[in-house]
XYZ file of C-alpha atoms in Angstrom:
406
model
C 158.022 -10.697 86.652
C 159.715 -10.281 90.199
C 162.880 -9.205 91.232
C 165.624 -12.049 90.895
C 167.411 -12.722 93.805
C 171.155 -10.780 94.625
C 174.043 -13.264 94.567
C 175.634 -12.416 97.932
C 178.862 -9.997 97.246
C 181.931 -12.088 97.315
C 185.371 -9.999 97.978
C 186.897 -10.251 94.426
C 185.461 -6.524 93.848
C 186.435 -4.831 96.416
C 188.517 -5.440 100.011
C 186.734 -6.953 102.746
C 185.450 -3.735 105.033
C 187.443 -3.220 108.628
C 185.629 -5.310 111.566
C 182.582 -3.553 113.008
C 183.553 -1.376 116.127
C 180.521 -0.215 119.284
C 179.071 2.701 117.791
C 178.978 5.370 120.427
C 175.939 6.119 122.822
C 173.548 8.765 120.256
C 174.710 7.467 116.655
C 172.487 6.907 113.802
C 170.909 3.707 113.839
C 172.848 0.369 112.003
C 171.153 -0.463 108.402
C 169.594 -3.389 110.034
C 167.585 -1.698 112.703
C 164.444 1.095 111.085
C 165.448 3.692 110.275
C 164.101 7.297 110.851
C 162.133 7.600 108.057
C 160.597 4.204 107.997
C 161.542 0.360 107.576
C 164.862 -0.515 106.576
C 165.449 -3.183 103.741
C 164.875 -5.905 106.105
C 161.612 -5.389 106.435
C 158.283 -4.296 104.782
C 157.749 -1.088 103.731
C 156.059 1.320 105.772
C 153.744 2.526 102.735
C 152.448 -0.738 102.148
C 153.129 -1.454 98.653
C 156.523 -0.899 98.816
C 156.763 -4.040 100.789
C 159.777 -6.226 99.328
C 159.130 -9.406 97.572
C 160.089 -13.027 99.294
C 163.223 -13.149 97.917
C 164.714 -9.738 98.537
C 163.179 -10.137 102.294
C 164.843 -13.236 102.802
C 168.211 -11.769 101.256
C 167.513 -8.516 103.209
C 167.277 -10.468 106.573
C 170.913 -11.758 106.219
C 172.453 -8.644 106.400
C 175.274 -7.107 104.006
C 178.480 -9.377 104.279
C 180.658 -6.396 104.586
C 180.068 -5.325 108.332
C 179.421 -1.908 109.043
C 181.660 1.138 109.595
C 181.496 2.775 113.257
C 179.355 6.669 112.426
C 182.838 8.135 113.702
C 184.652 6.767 110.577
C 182.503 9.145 108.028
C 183.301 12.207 110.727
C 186.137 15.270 109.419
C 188.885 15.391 111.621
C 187.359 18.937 112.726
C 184.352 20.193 112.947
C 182.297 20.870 110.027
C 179.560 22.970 111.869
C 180.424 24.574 115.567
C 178.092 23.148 118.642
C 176.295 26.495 118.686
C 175.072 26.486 115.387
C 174.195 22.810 115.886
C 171.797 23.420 118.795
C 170.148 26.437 117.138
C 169.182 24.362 114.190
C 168.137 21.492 116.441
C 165.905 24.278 117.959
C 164.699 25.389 115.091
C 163.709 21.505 114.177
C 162.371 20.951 117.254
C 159.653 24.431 117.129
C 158.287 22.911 113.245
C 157.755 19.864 114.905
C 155.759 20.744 117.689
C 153.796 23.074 115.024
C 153.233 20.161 112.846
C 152.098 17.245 115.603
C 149.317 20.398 116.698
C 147.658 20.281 113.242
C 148.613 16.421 112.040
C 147.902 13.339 113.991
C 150.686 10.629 113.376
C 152.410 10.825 109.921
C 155.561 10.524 111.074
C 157.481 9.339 107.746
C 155.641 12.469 106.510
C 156.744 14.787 109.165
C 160.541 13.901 108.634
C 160.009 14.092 104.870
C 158.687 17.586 104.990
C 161.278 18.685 107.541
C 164.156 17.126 105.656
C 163.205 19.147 102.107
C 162.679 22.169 104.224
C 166.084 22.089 105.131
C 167.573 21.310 101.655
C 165.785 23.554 100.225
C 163.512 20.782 97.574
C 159.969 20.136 96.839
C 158.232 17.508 98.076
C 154.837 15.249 96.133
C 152.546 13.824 98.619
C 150.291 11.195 97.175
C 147.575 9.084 98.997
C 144.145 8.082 98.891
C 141.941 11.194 99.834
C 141.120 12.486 103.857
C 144.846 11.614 104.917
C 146.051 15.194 105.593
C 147.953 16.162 102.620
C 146.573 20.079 102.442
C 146.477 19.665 106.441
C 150.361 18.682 106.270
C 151.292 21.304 103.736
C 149.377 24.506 105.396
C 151.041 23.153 109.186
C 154.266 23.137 107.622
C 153.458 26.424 106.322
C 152.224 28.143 109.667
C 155.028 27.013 111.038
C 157.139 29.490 109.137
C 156.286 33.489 108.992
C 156.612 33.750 105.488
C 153.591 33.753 103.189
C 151.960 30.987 101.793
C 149.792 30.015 98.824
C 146.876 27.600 97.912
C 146.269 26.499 93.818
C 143.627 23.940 93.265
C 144.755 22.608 90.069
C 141.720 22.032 87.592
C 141.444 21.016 83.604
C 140.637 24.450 82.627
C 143.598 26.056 84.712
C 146.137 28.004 82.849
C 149.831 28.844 83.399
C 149.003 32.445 83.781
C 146.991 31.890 86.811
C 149.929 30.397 88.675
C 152.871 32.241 87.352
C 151.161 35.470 87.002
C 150.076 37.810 83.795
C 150.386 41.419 82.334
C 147.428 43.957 82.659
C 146.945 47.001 80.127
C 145.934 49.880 81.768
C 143.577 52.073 79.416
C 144.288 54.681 81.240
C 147.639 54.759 81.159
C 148.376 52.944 78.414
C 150.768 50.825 79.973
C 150.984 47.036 81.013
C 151.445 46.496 84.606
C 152.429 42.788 86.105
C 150.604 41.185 88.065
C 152.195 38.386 90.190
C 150.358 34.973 90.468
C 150.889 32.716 94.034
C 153.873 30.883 93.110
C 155.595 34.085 94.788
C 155.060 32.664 97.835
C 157.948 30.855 100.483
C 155.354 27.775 100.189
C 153.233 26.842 97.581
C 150.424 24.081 97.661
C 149.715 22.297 94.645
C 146.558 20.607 95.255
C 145.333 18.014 92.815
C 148.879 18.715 90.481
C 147.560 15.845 88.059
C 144.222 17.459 87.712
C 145.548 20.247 85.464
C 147.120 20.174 82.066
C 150.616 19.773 80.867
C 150.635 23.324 79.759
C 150.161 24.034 83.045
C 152.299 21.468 84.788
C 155.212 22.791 82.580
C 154.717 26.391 83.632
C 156.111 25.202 87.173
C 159.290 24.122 85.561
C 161.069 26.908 85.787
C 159.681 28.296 88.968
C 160.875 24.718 90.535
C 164.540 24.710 89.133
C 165.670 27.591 88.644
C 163.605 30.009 91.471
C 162.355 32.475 88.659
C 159.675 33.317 86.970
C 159.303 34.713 83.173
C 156.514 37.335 82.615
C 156.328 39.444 79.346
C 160.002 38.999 78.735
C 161.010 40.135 82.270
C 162.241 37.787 85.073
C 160.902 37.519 88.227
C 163.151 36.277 91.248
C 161.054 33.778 93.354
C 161.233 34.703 97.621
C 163.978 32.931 99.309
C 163.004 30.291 100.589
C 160.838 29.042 98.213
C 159.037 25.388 98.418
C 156.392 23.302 96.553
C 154.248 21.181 97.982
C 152.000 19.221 95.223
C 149.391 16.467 95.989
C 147.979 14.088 93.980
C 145.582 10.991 94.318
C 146.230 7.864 92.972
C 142.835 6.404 92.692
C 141.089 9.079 90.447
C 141.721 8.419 86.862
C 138.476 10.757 85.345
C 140.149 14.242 84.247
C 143.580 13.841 85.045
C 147.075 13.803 83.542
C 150.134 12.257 84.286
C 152.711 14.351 85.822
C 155.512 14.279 83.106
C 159.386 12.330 83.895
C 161.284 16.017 83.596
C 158.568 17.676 86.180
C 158.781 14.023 88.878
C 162.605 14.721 88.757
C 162.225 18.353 89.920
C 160.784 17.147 93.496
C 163.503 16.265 95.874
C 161.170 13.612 96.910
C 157.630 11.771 97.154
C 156.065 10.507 100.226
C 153.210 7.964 100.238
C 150.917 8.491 102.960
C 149.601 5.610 104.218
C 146.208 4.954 106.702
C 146.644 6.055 110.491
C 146.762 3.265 113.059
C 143.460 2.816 115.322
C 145.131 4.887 118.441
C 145.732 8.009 116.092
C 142.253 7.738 114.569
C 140.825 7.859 117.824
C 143.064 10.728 118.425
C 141.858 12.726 115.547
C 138.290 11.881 117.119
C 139.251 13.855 120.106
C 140.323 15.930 118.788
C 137.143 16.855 116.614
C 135.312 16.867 119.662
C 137.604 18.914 121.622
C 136.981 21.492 118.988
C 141.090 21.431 118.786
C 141.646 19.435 115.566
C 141.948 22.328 113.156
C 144.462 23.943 114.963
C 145.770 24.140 119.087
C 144.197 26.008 121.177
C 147.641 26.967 122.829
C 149.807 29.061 120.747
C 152.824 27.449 119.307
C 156.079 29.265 118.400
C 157.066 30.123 114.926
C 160.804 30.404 113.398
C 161.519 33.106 111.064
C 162.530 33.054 107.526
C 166.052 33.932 108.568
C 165.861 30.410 110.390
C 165.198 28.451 107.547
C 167.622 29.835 105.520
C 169.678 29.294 108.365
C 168.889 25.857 108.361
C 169.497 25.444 104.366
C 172.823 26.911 104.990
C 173.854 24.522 107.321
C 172.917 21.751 105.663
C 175.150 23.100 103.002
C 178.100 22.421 105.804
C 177.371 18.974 106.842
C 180.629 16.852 105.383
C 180.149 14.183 103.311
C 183.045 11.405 103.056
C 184.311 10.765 100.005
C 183.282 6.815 100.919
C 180.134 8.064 101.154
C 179.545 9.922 98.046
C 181.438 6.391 95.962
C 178.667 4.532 97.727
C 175.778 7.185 96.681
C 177.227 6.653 93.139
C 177.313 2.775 93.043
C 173.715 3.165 94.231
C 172.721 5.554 91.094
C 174.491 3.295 88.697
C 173.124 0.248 90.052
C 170.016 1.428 88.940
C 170.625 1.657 85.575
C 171.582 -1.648 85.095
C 175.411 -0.915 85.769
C 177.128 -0.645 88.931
C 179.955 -2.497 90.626
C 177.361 -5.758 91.677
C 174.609 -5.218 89.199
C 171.008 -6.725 89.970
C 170.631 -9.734 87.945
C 167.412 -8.584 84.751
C 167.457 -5.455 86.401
C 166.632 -3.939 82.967
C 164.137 -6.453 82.374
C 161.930 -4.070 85.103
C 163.346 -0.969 85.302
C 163.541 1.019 81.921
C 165.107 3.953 82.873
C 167.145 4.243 85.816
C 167.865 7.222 88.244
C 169.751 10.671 86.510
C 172.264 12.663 88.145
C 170.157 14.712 89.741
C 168.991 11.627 91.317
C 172.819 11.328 92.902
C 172.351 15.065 94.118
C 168.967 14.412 95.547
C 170.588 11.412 98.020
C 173.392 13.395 99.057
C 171.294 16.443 99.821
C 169.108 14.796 101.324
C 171.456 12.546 103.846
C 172.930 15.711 104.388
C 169.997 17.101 105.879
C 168.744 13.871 107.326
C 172.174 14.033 109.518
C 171.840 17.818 110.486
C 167.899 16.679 111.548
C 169.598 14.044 113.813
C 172.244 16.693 115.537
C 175.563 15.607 113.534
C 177.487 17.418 110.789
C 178.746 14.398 108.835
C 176.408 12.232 106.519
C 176.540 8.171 107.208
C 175.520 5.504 104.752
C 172.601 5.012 107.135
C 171.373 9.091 106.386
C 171.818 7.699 102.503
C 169.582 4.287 102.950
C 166.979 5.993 105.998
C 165.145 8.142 102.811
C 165.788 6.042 99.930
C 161.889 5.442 99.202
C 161.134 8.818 98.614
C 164.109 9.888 96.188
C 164.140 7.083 94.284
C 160.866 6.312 94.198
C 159.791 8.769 91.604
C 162.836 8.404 89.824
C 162.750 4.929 88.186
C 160.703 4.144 85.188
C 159.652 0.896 84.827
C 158.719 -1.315 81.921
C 155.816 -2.446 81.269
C 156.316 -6.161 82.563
C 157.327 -4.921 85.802
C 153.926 -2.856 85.666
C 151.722 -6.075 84.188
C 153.433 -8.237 87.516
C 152.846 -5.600 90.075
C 156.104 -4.781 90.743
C 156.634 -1.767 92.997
C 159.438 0.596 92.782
C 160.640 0.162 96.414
C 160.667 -3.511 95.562
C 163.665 -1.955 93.260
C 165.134 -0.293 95.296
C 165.649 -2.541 98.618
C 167.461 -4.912 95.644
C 169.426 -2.462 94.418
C 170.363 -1.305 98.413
C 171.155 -4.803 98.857
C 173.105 -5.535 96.010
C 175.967 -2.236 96.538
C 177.509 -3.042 99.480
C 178.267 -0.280 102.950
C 181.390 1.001 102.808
């Protein structure tokens, strides 16, 4: 079963949108052109199997009939976040970055996804095939900030008390002492998540929503900032679990790495030989904890229209089969749709897509530029749209397509 072609919007619904004006020299790109993060709907997806189907392609290539606002429209009619603080957290952007390209060669989609959950404040899961720099991604992002960091490799036999942390009696005292596990770190890497058990996936619940931890009846405040970083591979079936629906919708997002081109193979090559690929041999500059929750905090500022947050909610509903232009058999593929916290994660997320590009409003192009990896994770399908191969970005460009920009 594929995804039905969108009837093109007519204007019954709602009134036609205001010509398109020149966007000004330095705005965010138009949805028609790629977007930071990857493709935009009128093309194929950078992950590869998030490519969209003929039809959607074809419909995607036409454009939205409502033209687009100019960036300015979605501004406040102050400032939401003073030029000074705007170039300190484009500096503090700019020092990760340089500490990530020294450890990772390419990955750029993966690079912007890591930066952009830094900043508000989510967890990210990074699945691919194995050798594509997942741990390498996760411990860069992690030297990159001078708080601590911690490594689980998830196995069957792992239990919750290894992660979270446990009591010890004393004999000699007679008392119980606690003993913190590594999720009391600013960054925690999750590697192989679907290796361990569901007893043990669901003992990161709590540490993922709600920053604490529960040990003998005693809770344990998690440091601020906190972050999880969880890898999985796709290909390995032998001794793992699925992750469960209530643990997917606790990452902010999910990033697909894909294969690097021939160029940055031959880079990492180089590299190897150089004796440089494991880490520079010039010293790169760190940013401080107080920076990143510096960053968080601003992101917190950015303004968000009220146009802007309508269209974020259109998008949500479309995907349960509602919406002001549903997708024709939408529920015939998709059987449950994205939650609220699905309409937080978009908003959060163009919020800090916008402060990553130097502005302090969010446009419907910081909504569509990450819309693979929030809403990836966050649609089930049935099992029809499993049996015919259908892809959840697929979905999504329809969905995109079908709710038009205000």
């Amino acid at each position: 079963m594929s995804i039905p072609p969108t009837q093109q919007p007519g204007s019954s619904a709602r009134p036609p949108a205001p010509p398109a004006r020149p966007a000004p020299q330095g705005s965010a790109p138009s949805a028609s052109g790629p977007s930071a993060s990857g493709p935009s709907a009128s093309g194929p997806s950078a992950s590869g199997p998030g490519a969209p189907t003929q039809g959607v392609q074809g419909q995607a290539a036409q454009g939205h009939s409502a033209p687009a606002r100019r960036p300015g429209g979605f501004a406040p009619s102050s400032r939401a976040i003073s030029p000074g603080d705007l170039e300190r957290s484009g500096a503090i952007v700019s020092t990760i970055t340089k500490v990530f390209q020294s450890r990772v060669v390419g990955q750029e989609n993966l690079r912007l996804s890591l930066l952009t959950a830094l900043a508000a404040g989510g967890h990210v899961l990074l699945e691919s095939v194995p050798g594509l720099a997942k741990t390498t991604a996760a411990s860069a992002l992690a030297s990159s900030i001078t708080g601590s960091f911690a490594r689980v490799q998830c196995t069957p036999d792992l239990m919750p008390n290894d992660i979270i942390g446990t009591q010890i009696f004393n004999y000699g005292s007679g008392t119980f002492t606690t003993q913190l596990g590594p999720v009391h770190a600013n960054v925690v890497l999750l590697d192989e998540i679907n290796r361990s058990s569901a007893k043990t996936q669901s003992a990161m619940l709590e540490a993922m929503q709600e920053r604490q931890t529960s040990i003998g009846g005693e809770v344990y405040r998690l440091p601020e900032p906190f972050m999880v970083l969880a890898t999985q591979n796709p290909i390995e079936e032998e001794g793992t679990y699925v992750l469960p629906e209530a643990q997917m919708d606790r990452f902010l997002m999910k990033e697909i790495l894909t294969y690097p081109r021939p160029a940055e193979e031959h880079e990492i090559l180089d590299r190897s030989t150089a004796g440089s690929l494991t880490g520079p041999r010039e010293a790169v500059g760190t940013v401080t904890l107080e920076d990143v929750r510096f960053l968080q905090q601003m992101v917190d500022q950015v303004y968000v229209d009220p146009a802007v947050k309508r269209y974020i909610i259109d998008l949500v509903f479309t995907t349960r089969g509602s919406g002001p232009r549903p997708v024709p058999n939408l529920t015939q593929s998709v059987r449950v749709g994205a939650s609220p916290r699905g309409s937080l994660a978009l908003m959060r997320v163009g919020q800090a897509h916008a402060l990553l590009h130097g502005r302090d409003y969010v446009t419907p192009d910081d909504v569509r530029a990450m819309r693979y990896g929030v809403l990836r994770h966050r649609l089930v399908l049935t099992f029809d749209a499993l049996a015919s191969g259908i892809k959840p970005e697929q979905i999504i460009d329809a969905v995109f397509h079908a709710v038009p920009m205000p």
